[in-house]
GROMACS .gro file of C-alpha atoms in nm:
model
  298
    1SER     CA    1   1.162  -2.369   0.480
    2ASN     CA    2   1.347  -2.114   0.679
    3ASN     CA    3   1.164  -1.820   0.547
    4LEU     CA    4   0.798  -1.735   0.480
    5GLU     CA    5   0.812  -1.688   0.105
    6ASP     CA    6   0.614  -1.992   0.012
    7ALA     CA    7   0.346  -1.920   0.279
    8VAL     CA    8   0.314  -1.560   0.159
    9ASP     CA    9   0.283  -1.683  -0.202
   10VAL     CA   10   0.006  -1.906  -0.100
   11ALA     CA   11  -0.177  -1.630   0.088
   12ASP     CA   12  -0.133  -1.388  -0.204
   13SER     CA   13  -0.254  -1.637  -0.468
   14TYR     CA   14  -0.572  -1.726  -0.271
   15SER     CA   15  -0.726  -1.385  -0.320
   16SER     CA   16  -0.668  -1.411  -0.698
   17ILE     CA   17  -0.851  -1.750  -0.735
   18LYS     CA   18  -1.221  -1.747  -0.850
   19ASP     CA   19  -1.269  -2.125  -0.887
   20LYS     CA   20  -1.469  -2.231  -0.587
   21GLU     CA   21  -1.368  -2.596  -0.606
   22LEU     CA   22  -1.003  -2.501  -0.614
   23LEU     CA   23  -1.046  -2.268  -0.312
   24GLU     CA   24  -1.209  -2.549  -0.118
   25THR     CA   25  -0.918  -2.783  -0.200
   26ILE     CA   26  -0.665  -2.526  -0.084
   27LEU     CA   27  -0.855  -2.462   0.234
   28LYS     CA   28  -0.887  -2.835   0.299
   29ASN     CA   29  -0.514  -2.890   0.252
   30VAL     CA   30  -0.428  -2.604   0.484
   31THR     CA   31  -0.666  -2.756   0.749
   32ASN     CA   32  -0.512  -3.099   0.706
   33ASN     CA   33  -0.162  -2.953   0.748
   34GLU     CA   34  -0.270  -2.763   1.060
   35GLN     CA   35  -0.392  -3.086   1.212
   36ARG     CA   36  -0.067  -3.270   1.109
   37SER     CA   37   0.144  -2.988   1.268
   38THR     CA   38  -0.057  -3.005   1.581
   39LYS     CA   39  -0.005  -3.386   1.609
   40GLU     CA   40   0.370  -3.338   1.550
   41ASN     CA   41   0.386  -3.052   1.799
   42ASN     CA   42   0.537  -2.837   1.521
   43THR     CA   43   0.491  -2.482   1.655
   44LYS     CA   44   0.594  -2.298   1.339
   45GLY     CA   45   0.372  -2.528   1.128
   46LYS     CA   46   0.071  -2.474   1.365
   47VAL     CA   47   0.111  -2.099   1.345
   48ILE     CA   48   0.154  -2.086   0.968
   49TYR     CA   49  -0.143  -2.320   0.880
   50ASN     CA   50  -0.375  -2.169   1.146
   51LEU     CA   51  -0.310  -1.819   1.015
   52LEU     CA   52  -0.357  -1.923   0.657
   53LYS     CA   53  -0.685  -2.098   0.749
   54THR     CA   54  -0.817  -1.799   0.937
   55ILE     CA   55  -0.714  -1.557   0.667
   56PHE     CA   56  -0.874  -1.764   0.392
   57LEU     CA   57  -1.197  -1.805   0.590
   58SER     CA   58  -1.205  -1.427   0.641
   59SER     CA   59  -1.156  -1.373   0.267
   60ASP     CA   60  -1.456  -1.597   0.199
   61SER     CA   61  -1.681  -1.450   0.469
   62SER     CA   62  -1.754  -1.094   0.584
   63ASN     CA   63  -1.846  -1.229   0.931
   64ILE     CA   64  -1.479  -1.286   1.030
   65ASP     CA   65  -1.301  -0.985   1.175
   66LEU     CA   66  -0.925  -1.047   1.124
   67THR     CA   67  -0.825  -0.774   1.361
   68SER     CA   68  -0.980  -0.961   1.654
   69GLU     CA   69  -0.918  -1.320   1.527
   70ILE     CA   70  -0.537  -1.290   1.472
   71GLY     CA   71  -0.449  -0.992   1.690
   72ILE     CA   72  -0.334  -0.731   1.440
   73PRO     CA   73  -0.412  -0.361   1.422
   74SER     CA   74  -0.721  -0.276   1.217
   75ILE     CA   75  -0.689  -0.341   0.845
   76TYR     CA   76  -1.035  -0.206   0.762
   77SER     CA   77  -0.993   0.156   0.843
   78ILE     CA   78  -0.751   0.420   0.958
   79ASP     CA   79  -0.829   0.720   1.169
   80ASN     CA   80  -0.739   1.072   1.051
   81LYS     CA   81  -0.573   1.149   1.391
   82TYR     CA   82  -0.351   0.845   1.357
   83LEU     CA   83  -0.197   1.003   1.041
   84THR     CA   84  -0.156   1.344   1.192
   85ASP     CA   85   0.172   1.465   1.343
   86LYS     CA   86   0.220   1.668   1.664
   87ASN     CA   87   0.182   1.993   1.460
   88GLY     CA   88  -0.155   1.893   1.326
   89ARG     CA   89  -0.028   1.809   0.973
   90ILE     CA   90  -0.057   1.500   0.756
   91ILE     CA   91   0.267   1.467   0.568
   92GLN     CA   92   0.305   1.271   0.242
   93GLN     CA   93   0.620   1.181   0.046
   94VAL     CA   94   0.580   1.085  -0.319
   95PHE     CA   95   0.863   0.919  -0.511
   96PHE     CA   96   0.886   0.984  -0.886
   97TYR     CA   97   1.146   0.845  -1.121
   98GLY     CA   98   1.289   1.017  -1.428
   99ASP     CA   99   1.184   0.786  -1.718
  100ASP     CA  100   0.929   0.872  -1.968
  101ASP     CA  101   0.646   0.714  -1.765
  102GLY     CA  102   0.761   0.908  -1.454
  103LYS     CA  103   0.760   1.238  -1.638
  104THR     CA  104   0.410   1.174  -1.777
  105ASN     CA  105   0.272   1.062  -1.445
  106TYR     CA  106   0.420   1.362  -1.262
  107THR     CA  107   0.249   1.608  -1.497
  108GLY     CA  108  -0.085   1.434  -1.435
  109PHE     CA  109  -0.021   1.428  -1.064
  110ILE     CA  110   0.056   1.804  -1.039
  111ASN     CA  111  -0.245   1.886  -1.258
  112SER     CA  112  -0.479   1.707  -1.022
  113PHE     CA  113  -0.440   1.972  -0.752
  114PRO     CA  114  -0.676   2.269  -0.834
  115ALA     CA  115  -0.531   2.609  -0.739
  116LYS     CA  116  -0.838   2.697  -0.540
  117ASP     CA  117  -0.771   2.415  -0.300
  118TRP     CA  118  -0.394   2.364  -0.303
  119LYS     CA  119  -0.084   2.584  -0.311
  120ILE     CA  120   0.202   2.442  -0.516
  121THR     CA  121   0.567   2.558  -0.458
  122THR     CA  122   0.832   2.407  -0.693
  123THR     CA  123   1.205   2.407  -0.628
  124LYS     CA  124   1.482   2.272  -0.846
  125GLU     CA  125   1.432   1.921  -0.708
  126TRP     CA  126   1.096   1.885  -0.559
  127ALA     CA  127   0.733   2.023  -0.531
  128GLU     CA  128   0.563   2.118  -0.203
  129ILE     CA  129   0.186   2.093  -0.221
  130LYS     CA  130  -0.023   2.236   0.070
  131SER     CA  131  -0.396   2.217   0.123
  132LEU     CA  132  -0.564   2.559   0.162
  133LYS     CA  133  -0.886   2.435   0.314
  134GLY     CA  134  -0.972   2.188   0.592
  135LYS     CA  135  -0.701   1.966   0.744
  136LYS     CA  136  -0.334   2.053   0.690
  137VAL     CA  137  -0.217   1.809   0.426
  138TRP     CA  138   0.137   1.870   0.307
  139ILE     CA  139   0.269   1.671   0.017
  140TYR     CA  140   0.633   1.652  -0.096
  141ALA     CA  141   0.716   1.504  -0.437
  142ASN     CA  142   1.055   1.491  -0.602
  143LEU     CA  143   1.080   1.599  -0.964
  144PRO     CA  144   1.122   1.319  -1.218
  145LEU     CA  145   1.464   1.441  -1.325
  146ASN     CA  146   1.688   1.252  -1.571
  147SER     CA  147   1.716   0.890  -1.445
  148ASP     CA  148   2.019   0.814  -1.670
  149LYS     CA  149   2.213   1.078  -1.485
  150ASN     CA  150   2.075   0.970  -1.150
  151LEU     CA  151   1.932   1.319  -1.097
  152ASP     CA  152   1.597   1.176  -0.978
  153ASP     CA  153   1.788   0.972  -0.711
  154THR     CA  154   1.980   1.284  -0.603
  155ALA     CA  155   1.648   1.479  -0.582
  156GLN     CA  156   1.498   1.208  -0.359
  157ALA     CA  157   1.806   1.206  -0.135
  158HIS     CA  158   1.803   1.593  -0.094
  159LEU     CA  159   1.423   1.585  -0.035
  160THR     CA  160   1.458   1.318   0.231
  161GLN     CA  161   1.728   1.515   0.405
  162TYR     CA  162   1.517   1.827   0.393
  163MET     CA  163   1.219   1.656   0.539
  164LYS     CA  164   1.425   1.506   0.826
  165LYS     CA  165   1.588   1.838   0.899
  166ASN     CA  166   1.254   2.011   0.917
  167ASP     CA  167   1.071   1.751   1.118
  168LEU     CA  168   0.847   1.646   0.832
  169SER     CA  169   0.777   1.281   0.908
  170PRO     CA  170   0.552   1.125   0.634
  171SER     CA  171   0.267   0.912   0.748
  172ILE     CA  172   0.186   0.839   0.382
  173VAL     CA  173   0.434   0.718   0.120
  174ILE     CA  174   0.344   0.685  -0.243
  175HIS     CA  175   0.559   0.503  -0.502
  176ARG     CA  176   0.498   0.628  -0.857
  177GLY     CA  177   0.717   0.407  -1.074
  178HIS     CA  178   0.776   0.068  -1.217
  179SER     CA  179   0.842  -0.216  -0.978
  180TYR     CA  180   1.209  -0.225  -1.065
  181TRP     CA  181   1.236   0.127  -0.911
  182LEU     CA  182   1.071   0.009  -0.590
  183PRO     CA  183   1.399  -0.085  -0.405
  184GLY     CA  184   1.497   0.273  -0.426
  185THR     CA  185   1.169   0.387  -0.264
  186ILE     CA  186   1.199   0.120   0.009
  187ASN     CA  187   1.562   0.222   0.093
  188ARG     CA  188   1.436   0.578   0.168
  189MET     CA  189   1.095   0.490   0.313
  190ALA     CA  190   1.033   0.656   0.641
  191GLY     CA  191   0.944   0.431   0.932
  192SER     CA  192   0.667   0.675   1.023
  193ALA     CA  193   0.467   0.563   0.714
  194LYS     CA  194   0.119   0.424   0.798
  195ILE     CA  195  -0.031   0.418   0.448
  196ILE     CA  196   0.184   0.298   0.153
  197LEU     CA  197   0.064   0.307  -0.208
  198LEU     CA  198   0.271   0.096  -0.448
  199GLY     CA  199   0.258  -0.021  -0.806
  200SER     CA  200   0.325  -0.393  -0.825
  201CYS     CA  201   0.473  -0.480  -0.489
  202GLY     CA  202   0.700  -0.747  -0.630
  203GLY     CA  203   0.616  -1.020  -0.387
  204TYR     CA  204   0.753  -1.146  -0.056
  205LYS     CA  205   1.092  -0.982  -0.051
  206ASN     CA  206   0.957  -0.628  -0.095
  207LEU     CA  207   0.655  -0.692   0.136
  208SER     CA  208   0.880  -0.818   0.413
  209GLN     CA  209   1.118  -0.534   0.384
  210ILE     CA  210   0.842  -0.279   0.395
  211LEU     CA  211   0.679  -0.437   0.701
  212THR     CA  212   1.015  -0.455   0.872
  213ILE     CA  213   1.041  -0.071   0.825
  214CYS     CA  214   0.681   0.003   0.884
  215PRO     CA  215   0.519  -0.290   1.078
  216ASP     CA  216   0.158  -0.163   1.093
  217ALA     CA  217   0.137  -0.001   0.744
  218HIS     CA  218  -0.172  -0.032   0.539
  219ILE     CA  219  -0.052  -0.129   0.192
  220ILE     CA  220  -0.231  -0.065  -0.129
  221SER     CA  221  -0.077  -0.245  -0.429
  222THR     CA  222  -0.158  -0.403  -0.765
  223LYS     CA  223  -0.098  -0.757  -0.884
  224GLU     CA  224   0.004  -0.617  -1.224
  225ILE     CA  225   0.153  -0.288  -1.357
  226GLY     CA  226   0.025   0.027  -1.180
  227LYS     CA  227  -0.156   0.266  -1.405
  228GLY     CA  228  -0.147   0.640  -1.382
  229ASP     CA  229  -0.516   0.664  -1.472
  230ILE     CA  230  -0.600   0.439  -1.180
  231ASN     CA  231  -0.347   0.581  -0.931
  232ARG     CA  232  -0.462   0.943  -0.974
  233PRO     CA  233  -0.820   0.874  -0.863
  234ILE     CA  234  -0.692   0.667  -0.574
  235ILE     CA  235  -0.464   0.954  -0.464
  236ASN     CA  236  -0.736   1.212  -0.514
  237TYR     CA  237  -0.986   1.011  -0.298
  238LEU     CA  238  -0.717   0.977  -0.025
  239ASN     CA  239  -0.643   1.347  -0.025
  240GLN     CA  240  -1.007   1.446  -0.024
  241SER     CA  241  -1.071   1.223   0.271
  242LEU     CA  242  -0.759   1.348   0.455
  243VAL     CA  243  -0.850   1.715   0.411
  244SER     CA  244  -1.203   1.647   0.530
  245GLY     CA  245  -1.071   1.493   0.848
  246ASN     CA  246  -1.276   1.178   0.799
  247THR     CA  247  -1.170   0.823   0.895
  248LEU     CA  248  -1.053   0.628   0.589
  249VAL     CA  249  -1.272   0.316   0.557
  250TRP     CA  250  -1.110   0.099   0.286
  251LYS     CA  251  -1.428  -0.085   0.198
  252ASP     CA  252  -1.616   0.247   0.136
  253MET     CA  253  -1.328   0.379  -0.071
  254TRP     CA  254  -1.310   0.067  -0.285
  255ALA     CA  255  -1.688   0.068  -0.338
  256ALA     CA  256  -1.685   0.435  -0.446
  257LEU     CA  257  -1.390   0.388  -0.682
  258THR     CA  258  -1.528   0.063  -0.825
  259LYS     CA  259  -1.845   0.260  -0.935
  260VAL     CA  260  -1.628   0.517  -1.101
  261PHE     CA  261  -1.407   0.268  -1.297
  262TYR     CA  262  -1.691   0.028  -1.383
  263ALA     CA  263  -1.887   0.321  -1.519
  264ASP     CA  264  -1.610   0.399  -1.768
  265ILE     CA  265  -1.657   0.270  -2.123
  266ASN     CA  266  -1.292   0.166  -2.132
  267LYS     CA  267  -1.276  -0.199  -2.040
  268ASP     CA  268  -0.906  -0.172  -1.962
  269PHE     CA  269  -0.984   0.057  -1.676
  270ARG     CA  270  -1.213  -0.201  -1.516
  271GLU     CA  271  -0.959  -0.479  -1.567
  272SER     CA  272  -0.665  -0.273  -1.428
  273TRP     CA  273  -0.874  -0.167  -1.129
  274ASP     CA  274  -0.963  -0.525  -1.050
  275ASP     CA  275  -0.588  -0.591  -1.009
  276TYR     CA  276  -0.555  -0.340  -0.731
  277VAL     CA  277  -0.560  -0.474  -0.376
  278PRO     CA  278  -0.695  -0.277  -0.077
  279PRO     CA  279  -0.519  -0.330   0.266
  280TYR     CA  280  -0.789  -0.560   0.397
  281LYS     CA  281  -0.733  -0.794   0.105
  282ASN     CA  282  -0.361  -0.786   0.095
  283LEU     CA  283  -0.341  -1.136   0.230
  284GLY     CA  284   0.038  -1.167   0.201
  285ALA     CA  285   0.092  -0.852   0.409
  286ILE     CA  286  -0.163  -0.961   0.659
  287PHE     CA  287  -0.001  -1.299   0.695
  288ILE     CA  288   0.341  -1.146   0.760
  289LYS     CA  289   0.204  -0.902   1.024
  290ALA     CA  290   0.011  -1.175   1.202
  291TYR     CA  291   0.296  -1.436   1.184
  292ASN     CA  292   0.541  -1.194   1.344
  293ILE     CA  293   0.306  -1.115   1.626
  294LYS     CA  294   0.226  -1.481   1.697
  295MET     CA  295   0.589  -1.598   1.690
  296ASP     CA  296   0.694  -1.315   1.917
  297ALA     CA  297   0.429  -1.430   2.164
  298GLN     CA  298   0.566  -1.791   2.164
   0.00000   0.00000   0.00000
């Protein structure tokens, strides 16, 4: 077809499949199609099927480094300095929406910043949260004002204007809302974002839009509905790592959080956590990044 939607769907689905026989069949079909495309001298086909094959093999084996294999920036870690602006700050923008879930999640979000470590200043439309120790981490979150009256949207617009005016370019963007609110976040997403945390990413359309705005972004998403009780520990881990100045290593983060959620007696926590996808396993996003690089080189 003329777009990559089917290929991205295939890439995304592969990481969800547990049946080894089915995985082998998919890999065999991809390899056969790569060979067919080579015989037909079909450049687009060769690129698509070679990338799918390489990505699938990397998913099955820890011995394959996708960064070197397909020529994309590292998807396994992100250096603290890479997230820091010229004034030594790591800026975050968090998008909240004014439905009942948004209001509940906002309260939990604000309460996760202890006063001994963070200073919170609240205006009529947003909160400013600044670290008091370690690295300068500044977080801006719009208030979840009444969505029926579009007050949340207005707050986001005013906050975005304020951040641009004051040279506050976010290297981290967090979407705290249902997937049907995501287009609003994408429309205001800063091109400076290098880490993006979403609920359900909504598939190819949203992924391609995000990567058009932020080509090298590390994307954390879930295959199902994002949960506040899962998102908060993710955000807390991120912020603790950022304040410490440490490099974020996604595999280490995932291992630490897996221990936390698997130790919980609530089975729903474990099942919800299993639906979250770290950047190095976000195969659809990896495919889009690699495809764009390969085709630009043709």
